Coordinates of C-alpha atoms and ligand atoms in Angstrom, one line a residue:
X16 CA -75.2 -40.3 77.2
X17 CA -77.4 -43.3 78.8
X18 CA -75.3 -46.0 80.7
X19 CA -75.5 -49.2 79.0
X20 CA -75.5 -52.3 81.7
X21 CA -75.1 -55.5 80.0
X22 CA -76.5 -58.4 82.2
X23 CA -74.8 -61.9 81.6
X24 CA -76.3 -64.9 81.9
X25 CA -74.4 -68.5 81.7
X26 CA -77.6 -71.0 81.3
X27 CA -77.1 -74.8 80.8
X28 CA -80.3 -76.6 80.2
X29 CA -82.6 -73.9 81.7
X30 CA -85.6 -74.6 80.1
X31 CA -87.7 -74.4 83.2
X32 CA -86.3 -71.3 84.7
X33 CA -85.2 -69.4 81.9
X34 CA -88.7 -67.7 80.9
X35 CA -89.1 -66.7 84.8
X36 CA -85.7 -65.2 84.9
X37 CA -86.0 -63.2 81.6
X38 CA -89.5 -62.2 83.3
X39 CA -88.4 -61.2 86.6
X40 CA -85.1 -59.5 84.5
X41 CA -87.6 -57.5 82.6
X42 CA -89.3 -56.1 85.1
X43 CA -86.3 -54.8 87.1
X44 CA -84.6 -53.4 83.8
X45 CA -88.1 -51.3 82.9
X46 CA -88.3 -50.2 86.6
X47 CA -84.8 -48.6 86.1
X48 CA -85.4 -45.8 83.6
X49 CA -82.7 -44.0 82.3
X50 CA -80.5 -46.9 81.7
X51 CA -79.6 -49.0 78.7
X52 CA -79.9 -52.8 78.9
X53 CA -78.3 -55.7 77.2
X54 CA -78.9 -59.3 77.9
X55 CA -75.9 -61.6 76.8
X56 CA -77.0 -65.1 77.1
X57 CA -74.4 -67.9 77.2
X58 CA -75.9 -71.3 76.4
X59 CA -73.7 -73.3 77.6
X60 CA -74.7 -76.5 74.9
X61 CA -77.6 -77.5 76.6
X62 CA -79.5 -80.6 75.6
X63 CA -83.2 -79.0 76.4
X64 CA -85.2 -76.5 74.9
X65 CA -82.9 -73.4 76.2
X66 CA -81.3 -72.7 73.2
X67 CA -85.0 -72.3 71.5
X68 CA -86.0 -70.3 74.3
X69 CA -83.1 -68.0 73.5
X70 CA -83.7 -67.5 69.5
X71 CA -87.5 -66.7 70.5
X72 CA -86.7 -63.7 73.3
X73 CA -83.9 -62.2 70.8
X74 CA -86.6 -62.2 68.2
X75 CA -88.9 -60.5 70.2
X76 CA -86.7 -58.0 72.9
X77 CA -84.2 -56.5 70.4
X78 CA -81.8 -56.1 74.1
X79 CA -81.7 -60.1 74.0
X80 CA -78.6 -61.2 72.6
X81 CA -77.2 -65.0 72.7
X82 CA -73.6 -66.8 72.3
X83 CA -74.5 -70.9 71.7
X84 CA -71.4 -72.8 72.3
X85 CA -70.8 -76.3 70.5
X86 CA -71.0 -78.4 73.4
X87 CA -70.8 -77.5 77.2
X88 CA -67.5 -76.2 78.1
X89 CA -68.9 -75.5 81.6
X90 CA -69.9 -72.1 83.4
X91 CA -66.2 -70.6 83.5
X92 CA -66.2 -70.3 79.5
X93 CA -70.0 -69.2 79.9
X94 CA -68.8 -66.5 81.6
X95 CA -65.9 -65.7 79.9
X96 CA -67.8 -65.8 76.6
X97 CA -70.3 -63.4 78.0
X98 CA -67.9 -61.1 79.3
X99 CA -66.2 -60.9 76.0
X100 CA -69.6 -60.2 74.1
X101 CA -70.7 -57.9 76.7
X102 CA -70.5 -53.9 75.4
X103 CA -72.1 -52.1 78.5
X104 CA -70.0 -49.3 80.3
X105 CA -71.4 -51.7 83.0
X106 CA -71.3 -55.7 83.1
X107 CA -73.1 -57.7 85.6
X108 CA -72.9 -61.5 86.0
X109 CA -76.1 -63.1 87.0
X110 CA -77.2 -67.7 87.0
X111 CA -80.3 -68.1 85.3
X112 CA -82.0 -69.9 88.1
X113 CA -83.0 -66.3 89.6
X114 CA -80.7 -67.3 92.9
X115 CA -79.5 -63.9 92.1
X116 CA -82.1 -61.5 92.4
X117 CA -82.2 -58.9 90.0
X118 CA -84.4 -57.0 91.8
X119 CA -80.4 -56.3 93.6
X120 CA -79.6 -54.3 90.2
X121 CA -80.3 -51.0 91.5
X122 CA -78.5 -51.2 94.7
X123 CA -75.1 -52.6 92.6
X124 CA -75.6 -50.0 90.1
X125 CA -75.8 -47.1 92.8
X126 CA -72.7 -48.9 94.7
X127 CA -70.6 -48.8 91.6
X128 CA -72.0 -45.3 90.3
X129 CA -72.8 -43.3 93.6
X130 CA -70.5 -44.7 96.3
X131 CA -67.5 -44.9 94.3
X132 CA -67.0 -48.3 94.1
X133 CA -65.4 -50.5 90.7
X134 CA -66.8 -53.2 91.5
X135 CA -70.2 -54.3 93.4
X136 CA -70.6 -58.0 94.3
X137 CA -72.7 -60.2 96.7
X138 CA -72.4 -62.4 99.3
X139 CA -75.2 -64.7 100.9
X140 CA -74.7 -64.4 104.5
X141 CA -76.3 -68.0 105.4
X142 CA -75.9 -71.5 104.1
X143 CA -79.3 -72.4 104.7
X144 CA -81.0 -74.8 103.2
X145 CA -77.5 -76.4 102.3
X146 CA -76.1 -79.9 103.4
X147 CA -73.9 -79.2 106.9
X148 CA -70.8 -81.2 105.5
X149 CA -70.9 -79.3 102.1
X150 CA -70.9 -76.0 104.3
X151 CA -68.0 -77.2 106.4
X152 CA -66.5 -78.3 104.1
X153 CA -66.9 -75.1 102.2
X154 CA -66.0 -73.1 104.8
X155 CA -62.9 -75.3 105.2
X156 CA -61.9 -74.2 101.6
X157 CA -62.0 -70.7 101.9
X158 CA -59.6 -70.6 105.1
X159 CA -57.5 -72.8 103.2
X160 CA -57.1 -70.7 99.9
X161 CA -56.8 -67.6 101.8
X162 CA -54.0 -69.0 103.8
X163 CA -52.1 -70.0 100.4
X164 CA -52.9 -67.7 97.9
X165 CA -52.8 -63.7 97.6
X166 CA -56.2 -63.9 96.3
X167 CA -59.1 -62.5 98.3
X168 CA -61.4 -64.9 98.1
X169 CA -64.6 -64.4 100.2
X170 CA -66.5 -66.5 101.9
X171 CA -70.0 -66.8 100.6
X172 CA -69.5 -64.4 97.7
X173 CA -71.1 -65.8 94.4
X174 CA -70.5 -64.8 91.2
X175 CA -73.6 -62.4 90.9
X176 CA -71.5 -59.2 90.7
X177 CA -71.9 -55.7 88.6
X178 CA -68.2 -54.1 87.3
X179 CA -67.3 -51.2 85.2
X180 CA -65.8 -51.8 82.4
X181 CA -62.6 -51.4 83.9
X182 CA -62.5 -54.2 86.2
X183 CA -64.1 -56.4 83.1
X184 CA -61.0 -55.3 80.4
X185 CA -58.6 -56.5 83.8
X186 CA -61.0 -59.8 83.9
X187 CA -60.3 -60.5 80.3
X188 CA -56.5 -59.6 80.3
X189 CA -56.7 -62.8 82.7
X190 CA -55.8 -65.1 79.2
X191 CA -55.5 -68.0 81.0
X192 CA -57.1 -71.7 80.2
X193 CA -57.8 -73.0 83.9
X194 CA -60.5 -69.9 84.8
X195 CA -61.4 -70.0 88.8
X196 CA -63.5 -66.9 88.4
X197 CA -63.3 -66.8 92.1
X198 CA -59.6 -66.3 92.4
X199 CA -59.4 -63.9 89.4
X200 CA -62.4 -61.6 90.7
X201 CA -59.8 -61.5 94.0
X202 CA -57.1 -61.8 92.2
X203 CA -57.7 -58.2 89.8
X204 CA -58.5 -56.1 93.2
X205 CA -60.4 -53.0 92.7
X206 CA -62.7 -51.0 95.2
X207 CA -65.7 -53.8 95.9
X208 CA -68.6 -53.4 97.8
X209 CA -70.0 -56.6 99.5
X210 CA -73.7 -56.7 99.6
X211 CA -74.9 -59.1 101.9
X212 CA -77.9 -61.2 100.5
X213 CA -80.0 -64.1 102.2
X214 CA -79.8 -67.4 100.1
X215 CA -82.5 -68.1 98.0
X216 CA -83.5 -71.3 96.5
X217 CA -83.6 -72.0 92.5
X218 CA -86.4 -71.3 91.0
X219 CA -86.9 -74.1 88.7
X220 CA -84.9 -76.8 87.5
X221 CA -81.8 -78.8 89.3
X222 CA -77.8 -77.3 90.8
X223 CA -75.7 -79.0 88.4
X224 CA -73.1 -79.2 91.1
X225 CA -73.1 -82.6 93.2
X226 CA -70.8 -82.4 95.9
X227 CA -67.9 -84.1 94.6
X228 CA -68.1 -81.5 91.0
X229 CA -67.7 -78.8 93.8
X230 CA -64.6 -80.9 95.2
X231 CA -62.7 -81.4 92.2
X232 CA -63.5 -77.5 91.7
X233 CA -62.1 -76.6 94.8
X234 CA -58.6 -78.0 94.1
X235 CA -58.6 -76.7 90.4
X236 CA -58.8 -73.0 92.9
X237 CA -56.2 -74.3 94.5
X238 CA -54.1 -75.7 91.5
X239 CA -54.5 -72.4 89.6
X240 CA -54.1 -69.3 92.6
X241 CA -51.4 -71.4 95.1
X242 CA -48.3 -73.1 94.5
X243 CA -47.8 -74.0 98.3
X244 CA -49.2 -77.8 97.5
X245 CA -45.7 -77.5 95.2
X246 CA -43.7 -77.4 98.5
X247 CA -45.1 -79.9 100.4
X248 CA -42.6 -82.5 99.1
X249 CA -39.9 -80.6 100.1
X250 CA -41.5 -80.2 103.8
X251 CA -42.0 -84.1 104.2
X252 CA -39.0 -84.8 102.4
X253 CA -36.9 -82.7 105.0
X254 CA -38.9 -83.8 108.3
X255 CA -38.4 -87.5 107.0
X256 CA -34.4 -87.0 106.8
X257 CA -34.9 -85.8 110.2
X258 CA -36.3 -89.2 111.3
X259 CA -34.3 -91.2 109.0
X260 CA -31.2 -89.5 110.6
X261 CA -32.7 -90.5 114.3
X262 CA -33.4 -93.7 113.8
X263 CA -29.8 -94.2 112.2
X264 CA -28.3 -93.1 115.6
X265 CA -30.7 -95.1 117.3
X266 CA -30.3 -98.6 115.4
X267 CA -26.6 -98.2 115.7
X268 CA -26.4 -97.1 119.1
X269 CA -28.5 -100.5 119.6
X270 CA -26.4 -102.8 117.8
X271 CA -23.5 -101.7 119.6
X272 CA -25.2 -101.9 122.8
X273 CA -26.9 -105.5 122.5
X274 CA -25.6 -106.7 119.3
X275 CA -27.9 -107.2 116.1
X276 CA -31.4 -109.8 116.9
X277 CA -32.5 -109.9 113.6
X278 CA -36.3 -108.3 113.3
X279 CA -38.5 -105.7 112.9
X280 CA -39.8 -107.2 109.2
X281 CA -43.3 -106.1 110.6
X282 CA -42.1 -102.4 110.8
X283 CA -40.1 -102.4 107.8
X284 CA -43.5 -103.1 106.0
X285 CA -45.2 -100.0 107.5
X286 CA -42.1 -98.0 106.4
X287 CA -42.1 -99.0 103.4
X288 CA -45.7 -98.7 102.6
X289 CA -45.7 -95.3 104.4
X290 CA -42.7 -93.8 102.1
X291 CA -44.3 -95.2 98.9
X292 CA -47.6 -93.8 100.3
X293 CA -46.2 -90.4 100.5
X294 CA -44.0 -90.4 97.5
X295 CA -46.9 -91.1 95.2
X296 CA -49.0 -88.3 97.1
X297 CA -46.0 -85.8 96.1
X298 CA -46.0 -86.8 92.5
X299 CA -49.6 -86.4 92.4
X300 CA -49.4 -82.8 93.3
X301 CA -46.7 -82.5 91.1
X302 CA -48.2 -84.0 88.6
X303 CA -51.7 -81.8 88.6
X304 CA -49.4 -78.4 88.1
X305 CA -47.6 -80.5 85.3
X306 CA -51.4 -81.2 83.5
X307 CA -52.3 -77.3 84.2
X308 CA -49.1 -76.5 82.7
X309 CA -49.4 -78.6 79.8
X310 CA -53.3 -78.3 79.0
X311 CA -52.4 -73.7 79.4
X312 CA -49.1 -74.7 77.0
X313 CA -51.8 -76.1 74.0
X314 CA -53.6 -72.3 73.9
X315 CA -57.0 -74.4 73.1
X316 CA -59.7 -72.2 73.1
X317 CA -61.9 -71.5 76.1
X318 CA -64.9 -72.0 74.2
X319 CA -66.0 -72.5 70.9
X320 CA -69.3 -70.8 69.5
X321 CA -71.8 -72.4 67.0
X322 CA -74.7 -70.1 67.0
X323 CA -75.4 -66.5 68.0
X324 CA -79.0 -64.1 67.6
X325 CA -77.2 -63.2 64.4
X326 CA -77.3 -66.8 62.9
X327 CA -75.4 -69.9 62.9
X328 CA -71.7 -69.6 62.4
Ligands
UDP8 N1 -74.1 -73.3 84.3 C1 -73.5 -73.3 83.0 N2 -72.8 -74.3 82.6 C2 -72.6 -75.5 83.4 C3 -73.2 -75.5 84.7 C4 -74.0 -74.4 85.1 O1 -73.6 -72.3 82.3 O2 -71.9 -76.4 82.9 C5 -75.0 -72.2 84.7 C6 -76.4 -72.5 85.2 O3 -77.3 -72.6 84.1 C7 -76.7 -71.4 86.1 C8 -75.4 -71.1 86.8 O4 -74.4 -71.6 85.9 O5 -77.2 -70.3 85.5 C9 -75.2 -71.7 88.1 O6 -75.5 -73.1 88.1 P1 -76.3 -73.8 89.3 O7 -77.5 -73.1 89.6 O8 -76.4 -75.3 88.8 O9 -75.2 -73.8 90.4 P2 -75.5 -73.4 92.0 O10 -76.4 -72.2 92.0 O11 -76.2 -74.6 92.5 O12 -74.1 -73.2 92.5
MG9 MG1 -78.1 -72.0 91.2

Protein backbone atom coordinates (compact mmCIF):
# COMPACT_ATOMS: atom_id res chain seq x y z
CA UNK A 1 0.00 0.00 0.00
CA UNK A 2 1.18 3.66 -1.14
CA UNK A 3 1.30 6.28 1.76
CA UNK A 4 -1.18 8.88 1.16
CA UNK A 5 0.16 12.55 2.52
CA UNK A 6 -2.45 14.99 2.54
CA UNK A 7 -1.10 18.58 2.40
CA UNK A 8 -3.29 21.44 4.07
CA UNK A 9 -3.52 24.67 3.02
CA UNK A 10 -5.56 27.55 5.07
CA UNK A 11 -5.59 30.42 2.18
CA UNK A 12 -7.53 33.71 2.83
CA UNK A 13 -7.58 35.93 -0.23
CA UNK A 14 -4.62 34.35 -1.95
CA UNK A 15 -5.19 35.18 -5.28
CA UNK A 16 -1.71 36.24 -5.99
CA UNK A 17 0.16 33.44 -4.44
CA UNK A 18 -2.05 30.74 -4.74
CA UNK A 19 -1.23 29.59 -8.50
CA UNK A 20 2.69 29.75 -7.43
CA UNK A 21 2.17 27.68 -4.37
CA UNK A 22 0.00 24.99 -6.13
CA UNK A 23 3.03 25.18 -8.81
CA UNK A 24 5.89 24.90 -6.58
CA UNK A 25 3.45 22.04 -4.57
CA UNK A 26 3.30 20.21 -7.73
CA UNK A 27 6.59 19.93 -8.50
CA UNK A 28 7.71 18.62 -5.07
CA UNK A 29 4.76 16.03 -4.92
CA UNK A 30 5.81 14.57 -8.68
CA UNK A 31 9.45 14.54 -7.58
CA UNK A 32 8.44 12.18 -4.64
CA UNK A 33 7.30 9.03 -6.45
CA UNK A 34 5.82 6.36 -4.62
CA UNK A 35 3.60 8.55 -2.53
CA UNK A 36 0.04 9.47 -2.71
CA UNK A 37 -0.98 13.15 -2.48
CA UNK A 38 -4.02 15.07 -1.45
CA UNK A 39 -4.33 18.78 -1.41
CA UNK A 40 -7.08 20.04 1.13
CA UNK A 41 -7.56 23.68 0.57
CA UNK A 42 -9.26 25.73 3.24
CA UNK A 43 -10.66 29.04 1.96
CA UNK A 44 -10.93 30.81 4.56
CA UNK A 45 -14.07 33.23 2.94
CA UNK A 46 -11.97 35.28 0.96
CA UNK A 47 -13.22 38.33 -0.87
CA UNK A 48 -10.78 37.76 -4.07
CA UNK A 49 -10.57 35.45 -6.77
CA UNK A 50 -9.16 32.39 -4.36
CA UNK A 51 -12.09 30.61 -4.14
CA UNK A 52 -12.21 30.57 -8.25
CA UNK A 53 -8.78 29.60 -8.32
CA UNK A 54 -9.69 26.69 -6.10
CA UNK A 55 -12.83 25.26 -8.25
CA UNK A 56 -10.47 25.48 -11.40
CA UNK A 57 -7.27 23.28 -9.87
CA UNK A 58 -9.88 20.64 -8.38
CA UNK A 59 -11.28 20.46 -11.88
CA UNK A 60 -8.19 19.97 -13.42
CA UNK A 61 -5.73 17.80 -10.62
CA UNK A 62 -8.27 15.21 -9.42
CA UNK A 63 -5.68 15.33 -5.85
CA UNK A 64 -7.10 19.04 -5.42
CA UNK A 65 -9.79 19.10 -2.98
CA UNK A 66 -11.40 22.44 -1.29
CA UNK A 67 -13.52 23.22 2.02
CA UNK A 68 -15.09 27.08 1.33
CA UNK A 69 -16.25 28.45 4.63
CA UNK A 70 -19.22 31.08 4.83
CA UNK A 71 -17.31 33.90 5.94
CA UNK A 72 -13.71 34.05 7.44
CA UNK A 73 -13.54 32.34 10.78
CA UNK A 74 -9.78 32.90 10.76
CA UNK A 75 -6.68 30.46 10.16
CA UNK A 76 -7.34 28.31 13.48
CA UNK A 77 -10.83 26.95 11.90
CA UNK A 78 -8.81 26.76 8.52
CA UNK A 79 -6.87 24.46 9.97
CA UNK A 80 -9.06 22.66 11.97
CA UNK A 81 -11.33 22.22 8.93
CA UNK A 82 -8.49 20.84 6.90
CA UNK A 83 -7.37 18.57 9.46
CA UNK A 84 -10.76 17.13 9.68
CA UNK A 85 -11.13 16.71 5.76
CA UNK A 86 -7.72 15.44 5.56
CA UNK A 87 -7.56 11.29 4.89
CA UNK A 88 -3.69 10.84 4.39
CA UNK A 89 -1.89 8.21 6.73
CA UNK A 90 0.17 11.45 6.76
CA UNK A 91 -1.09 15.28 7.27
CA UNK A 92 1.02 18.15 6.69
CA UNK A 93 0.10 21.80 7.40
CA UNK A 94 1.47 24.26 5.00
CA UNK A 95 0.38 28.87 4.43
CA UNK A 96 -0.27 29.41 0.95
CA UNK A 97 2.24 32.16 0.66
CA UNK A 98 5.00 29.44 -0.02
CA UNK A 99 6.84 30.76 3.38
CA UNK A 100 6.91 27.09 3.94
CA UNK A 101 8.78 25.53 1.41
CA UNK A 102 7.58 22.45 0.20
CA UNK A 103 10.52 21.55 -1.34
CA UNK A 104 11.03 20.56 2.99
CA UNK A 105 8.41 17.63 2.18
CA UNK A 106 10.89 15.03 1.72
CA UNK A 107 12.99 15.71 4.63
CA UNK A 108 9.53 15.69 7.09
CA UNK A 109 8.44 12.74 5.42
CA UNK A 110 11.73 10.75 6.04
CA UNK A 111 11.84 12.33 9.77
CA UNK A 112 8.46 10.95 10.48
CA UNK A 113 8.92 7.58 8.42
CA UNK A 114 12.75 6.79 8.68
CA UNK A 115 13.88 8.34 12.03
CA UNK A 116 11.05 7.34 13.99
CA UNK A 117 9.59 10.41 14.68
CA UNK A 118 5.32 11.15 15.07
CA UNK A 119 5.67 14.30 14.35
CA UNK A 120 8.12 16.49 12.11
CA UNK A 121 7.75 20.33 12.33
CA UNK A 122 9.83 23.50 11.55
CA UNK A 123 11.37 26.19 13.08
CA UNK A 124 12.89 29.34 11.33
CA UNK A 125 16.06 29.92 13.08
CA UNK A 126 16.24 33.88 12.36
CA UNK A 127 13.75 36.73 12.51
CA UNK A 128 15.13 38.48 9.73
CA UNK A 129 13.53 40.65 7.82
CA UNK A 130 11.04 41.23 10.85
CA UNK A 131 10.39 44.46 12.88
CA UNK A 132 13.00 44.37 16.14
CA UNK A 133 10.09 45.22 18.62
CA UNK A 134 7.73 42.55 17.12
CA UNK A 135 10.75 40.01 17.58
CA UNK A 136 11.21 41.10 21.23
CA UNK A 137 8.35 41.24 21.79
CA UNK A 138 7.88 37.74 20.38
CA UNK A 139 10.58 36.36 22.05
CA UNK A 140 9.12 37.93 25.30
CA UNK A 141 5.98 35.72 24.71
CA UNK A 142 7.46 32.50 24.37
CA UNK A 143 9.48 32.81 27.84
CA UNK A 144 6.42 33.94 29.25
CA UNK A 145 4.02 30.91 28.10
CA UNK A 146 6.64 28.54 28.84
CA UNK A 147 6.96 29.74 32.33
CA UNK A 148 3.01 29.35 32.87
CA UNK A 149 1.83 26.66 30.94
CA UNK A 150 2.85 22.89 30.50
CA UNK A 151 2.80 23.38 26.98
CA UNK A 152 5.99 23.21 24.86
CA UNK A 153 5.81 25.88 22.94
CA UNK A 154 8.86 26.70 20.74
CA UNK A 155 10.29 29.53 19.88
CA UNK A 156 10.24 30.21 16.17
CA UNK A 157 8.32 27.01 15.31
CA UNK A 158 5.48 27.78 12.71
CA UNK A 159 2.73 25.86 11.95
CA UNK A 160 4.34 24.17 8.79
CA UNK A 161 4.49 20.61 10.25
CA UNK A 162 3.92 16.88 8.84
CA UNK A 163 2.08 14.24 11.58
CA UNK A 164 0.92 10.79 11.34
CA UNK A 165 -2.29 10.24 11.64
CA UNK A 166 -1.93 9.59 15.18
CA UNK A 167 -0.84 12.87 16.36
CA UNK A 168 -3.72 14.41 13.98
CA UNK A 169 -6.84 11.96 15.67
CA UNK A 170 -5.01 13.55 19.30
CA UNK A 171 -5.19 17.18 17.44
CA UNK A 172 -8.85 16.68 16.72
CA UNK A 173 -9.83 15.06 20.12
CA UNK A 174 -8.71 18.80 21.20
CA UNK A 175 -12.85 19.80 20.91
CA UNK A 176 -12.33 22.94 22.13
CA UNK A 177 -13.67 26.52 20.65
CA UNK A 178 -10.63 28.93 21.57
CA UNK A 179 -7.89 26.80 19.15
CA UNK A 180 -4.12 28.14 19.86
CA UNK A 181 -2.79 25.57 17.52
CA UNK A 182 0.55 26.46 19.08
CA UNK A 183 -0.34 25.30 22.59
CA UNK A 184 -2.26 22.21 21.33
CA UNK A 185 0.70 21.05 18.88
CA UNK A 186 2.76 21.31 22.55
CA UNK A 187 0.16 20.47 24.39
CA UNK A 188 -0.59 16.57 22.55
CA UNK A 189 3.38 15.72 22.90
CA UNK A 190 4.65 13.06 20.73
CA UNK A 191 8.30 12.33 19.35
CA UNK A 192 8.94 15.75 17.10
CA UNK A 193 11.75 16.57 15.14
CA UNK A 194 12.63 20.33 14.79
CA UNK A 195 13.90 21.15 11.43
CA UNK A 196 15.55 24.35 11.45
CA UNK A 197 14.68 26.52 8.36
CA UNK A 198 15.92 30.17 7.30
CA UNK A 199 12.86 32.67 7.08
CA UNK A 200 11.73 33.29 3.80
CA UNK A 201 9.68 36.10 2.61
CA UNK A 202 5.87 35.68 1.05
CA UNK A 203 5.80 35.20 -2.16
CA UNK A 204 3.00 37.36 -3.22
CA UNK A 205 0.31 39.12 -1.59
CA UNK A 206 0.23 40.78 2.10
CA UNK A 207 0.70 39.00 6.18
CA UNK A 208 -2.67 39.51 7.45
CA UNK A 209 -1.22 39.88 10.84
CA UNK A 210 -0.45 43.68 11.95
CA UNK A 211 1.25 43.72 15.10
CA UNK A 212 -1.45 44.40 17.39
CA UNK A 213 -3.67 40.94 15.59
CA UNK A 214 -0.44 39.13 16.81
CA UNK A 215 -1.01 40.84 20.33
CA UNK A 216 -4.45 40.11 21.07
CA UNK A 217 -3.33 36.38 19.77
CA UNK A 218 -0.70 36.21 22.11
CA UNK A 219 -3.02 36.58 25.18
CA UNK A 220 -5.87 34.29 23.71
CA UNK A 221 -2.39 31.55 24.09
CA UNK A 222 -2.20 32.65 27.19
CA UNK A 223 -6.01 32.75 28.11
CA UNK A 224 -6.49 29.22 26.73
CA UNK A 225 -2.99 26.99 27.97
CA UNK A 226 -2.33 29.12 31.58
CA UNK A 227 -4.47 29.90 34.40
CA UNK A 228 -1.57 31.65 36.33
CA UNK A 229 -3.10 35.26 35.15
CA UNK A 230 -6.19 33.71 37.49
CA UNK A 231 -3.89 34.03 40.50
CA UNK A 232 -2.57 37.23 40.23
CA UNK A 233 -5.40 38.77 42.25
CA UNK A 234 -4.74 36.71 44.91
CA UNK A 235 -0.84 37.65 44.87
CA UNK A 236 -1.63 41.59 44.89
CA UNK A 237 -4.45 41.06 47.00
CA UNK A 238 -2.18 39.43 49.72
CA UNK A 239 1.02 41.76 49.28
CA UNK A 240 -1.48 44.71 49.59
CA UNK A 241 -2.82 43.41 53.14
CA UNK A 242 0.72 43.28 53.82
CA UNK A 243 1.04 47.04 53.33
CA UNK A 244 -2.29 47.94 54.47
CA UNK A 245 -1.33 46.17 57.79
CA UNK A 246 2.05 48.40 57.93
CA UNK A 247 0.87 51.39 57.35
CA UNK A 248 -1.96 50.69 60.15
CA UNK A 249 0.87 50.29 62.73
CA UNK A 250 2.51 53.08 61.30
CA UNK A 251 -0.41 55.78 61.26
CA UNK A 252 -1.23 54.72 64.80
CA UNK A 253 2.07 54.56 66.17
CA UNK A 254 2.02 58.36 64.78
CA UNK A 255 -0.97 59.55 66.15
CA UNK A 256 -0.05 58.46 69.46
CA UNK A 257 3.34 59.86 69.13
CA UNK A 258 2.41 63.51 67.80
CA UNK A 259 -1.24 63.48 67.86
CA UNK A 260 -3.46 63.56 64.58
CA UNK A 261 -2.41 66.95 61.87
CA UNK A 262 -4.97 66.35 59.63
CA UNK A 263 -3.47 65.61 55.90
CA UNK A 264 -2.24 63.45 53.42
CA UNK A 265 -5.57 64.15 50.94
CA UNK A 266 -2.79 64.20 48.21
CA UNK A 267 -1.83 60.55 49.08
CA UNK A 268 -5.09 59.33 49.76
CA UNK A 269 -5.80 60.22 46.02
CA UNK A 270 -2.86 58.10 44.71
CA UNK A 271 -4.23 55.28 47.00
CA UNK A 272 -7.18 55.32 45.95
CA UNK A 273 -6.64 55.60 42.24
CA UNK A 274 -3.93 52.88 42.58
CA UNK A 275 -6.51 50.28 44.35
CA UNK A 276 -9.23 51.04 41.76
CA UNK A 277 -6.38 50.80 39.20
CA UNK A 278 -5.58 47.38 40.22
CA UNK A 279 -8.93 46.08 41.07
CA UNK A 280 -10.29 46.72 37.64
CA UNK A 281 -6.94 45.05 36.10
CA UNK A 282 -8.02 41.78 38.32
CA UNK A 283 -11.50 41.75 36.97
CA UNK A 284 -10.28 42.07 33.56
CA UNK A 285 -8.38 38.95 33.80
CA UNK A 286 -11.07 37.43 35.47
CA UNK A 287 -13.32 38.50 33.23
CA UNK A 288 -11.41 37.15 29.82
CA UNK A 289 -11.48 33.38 31.41
CA UNK A 290 -15.27 34.24 32.20
CA UNK A 291 -15.82 35.20 28.13
CA UNK A 292 -13.56 31.88 27.17
CA UNK A 293 -15.70 30.05 29.41
CA UNK A 294 -18.89 31.27 28.30
CA UNK A 295 -18.20 31.62 24.35
CA UNK A 296 -16.60 27.24 24.94
CA UNK A 297 -20.16 26.77 27.09
CA UNK A 298 -22.38 27.86 23.62
CA UNK A 299 -20.65 24.65 21.53
CA UNK A 300 -20.89 27.07 18.35
CA UNK A 301 -19.25 25.64 15.59
CA UNK A 302 -15.67 26.19 14.66
CA UNK A 303 -16.49 26.83 11.28
CA UNK A 304 -19.23 26.60 9.02
CA UNK A 305 -18.77 25.29 5.30
CA UNK A 306 -20.64 26.62 2.21
CA UNK A 307 -18.97 25.05 -0.67
CA UNK A 308 -16.65 22.15 -1.33
CA UNK A 309 -14.99 20.54 -4.96
CA UNK A 310 -18.13 18.43 -4.58
CA UNK A 311 -20.56 21.47 -4.97
CA UNK A 312 -22.28 23.94 -2.89
CA UNK A 313 -23.88 22.71 0.25
N1 LIG B 1 -4.93 32.71 6.74
C1 LIG B 1 -6.22 32.19 6.85
N2 LIG B 1 -7.19 32.92 7.47
C2 LIG B 1 -6.94 34.15 8.02
C3 LIG B 1 -5.61 34.66 7.94
C4 LIG B 1 -4.64 33.91 7.29
O1 LIG B 1 -6.49 31.09 6.38
O2 LIG B 1 -7.87 34.75 8.57
C5 LIG B 1 -3.88 31.94 6.05
C6 LIG B 1 -3.16 32.68 4.94
O3 LIG B 1 -3.84 32.60 3.72
C7 LIG B 1 -1.82 31.97 4.89
C8 LIG B 1 -1.60 31.57 6.35
O4 LIG B 1 -2.88 31.61 6.97
O5 LIG B 1 -1.85 30.81 4.09
C9 LIG B 1 -0.62 32.49 7.05
O6 LIG B 1 -1.02 33.82 6.91
P1 LIG B 1 0.01 35.01 6.72
O7 LIG B 1 1.00 34.66 5.65
O8 LIG B 1 -0.80 36.25 6.53
O9 LIG B 1 0.70 35.04 8.14
P2 LIG B 1 2.27 35.21 8.42
O10 LIG B 1 2.99 34.24 7.53
O11 LIG B 1 2.58 36.62 8.10
O12 LIG B 1 2.39 34.86 9.87
MG1 LIG C 1 2.94 34.18 5.63
Amino acid sequence: MKDKISLVVPCYNEEAALPLFYQEADRVTRDMSGIDFEFVFVDDGSRDGTLSILRELAERDKRVRFVSFSRNFGKEAGMLAGLEAATGDFVALMDADLQDPPALLPALYKAVTEEGYDCAATRRVTRQGEPPIRSFFARCFYKLINRISDADIVDGARDYRLMRRTVVDAILSMREYNRFSKGIFGWVGFKTKWIPFVNVERVAGETKWSFWKLFLYSLEGIVAFSTAPLAIASILGFLLCVIAFVFIVLVVIKTLAFGDPVGGWPSMMCIILFLGGIQLFCMGILGQYLAKTYLETKHRPVYLVRETEEGVK
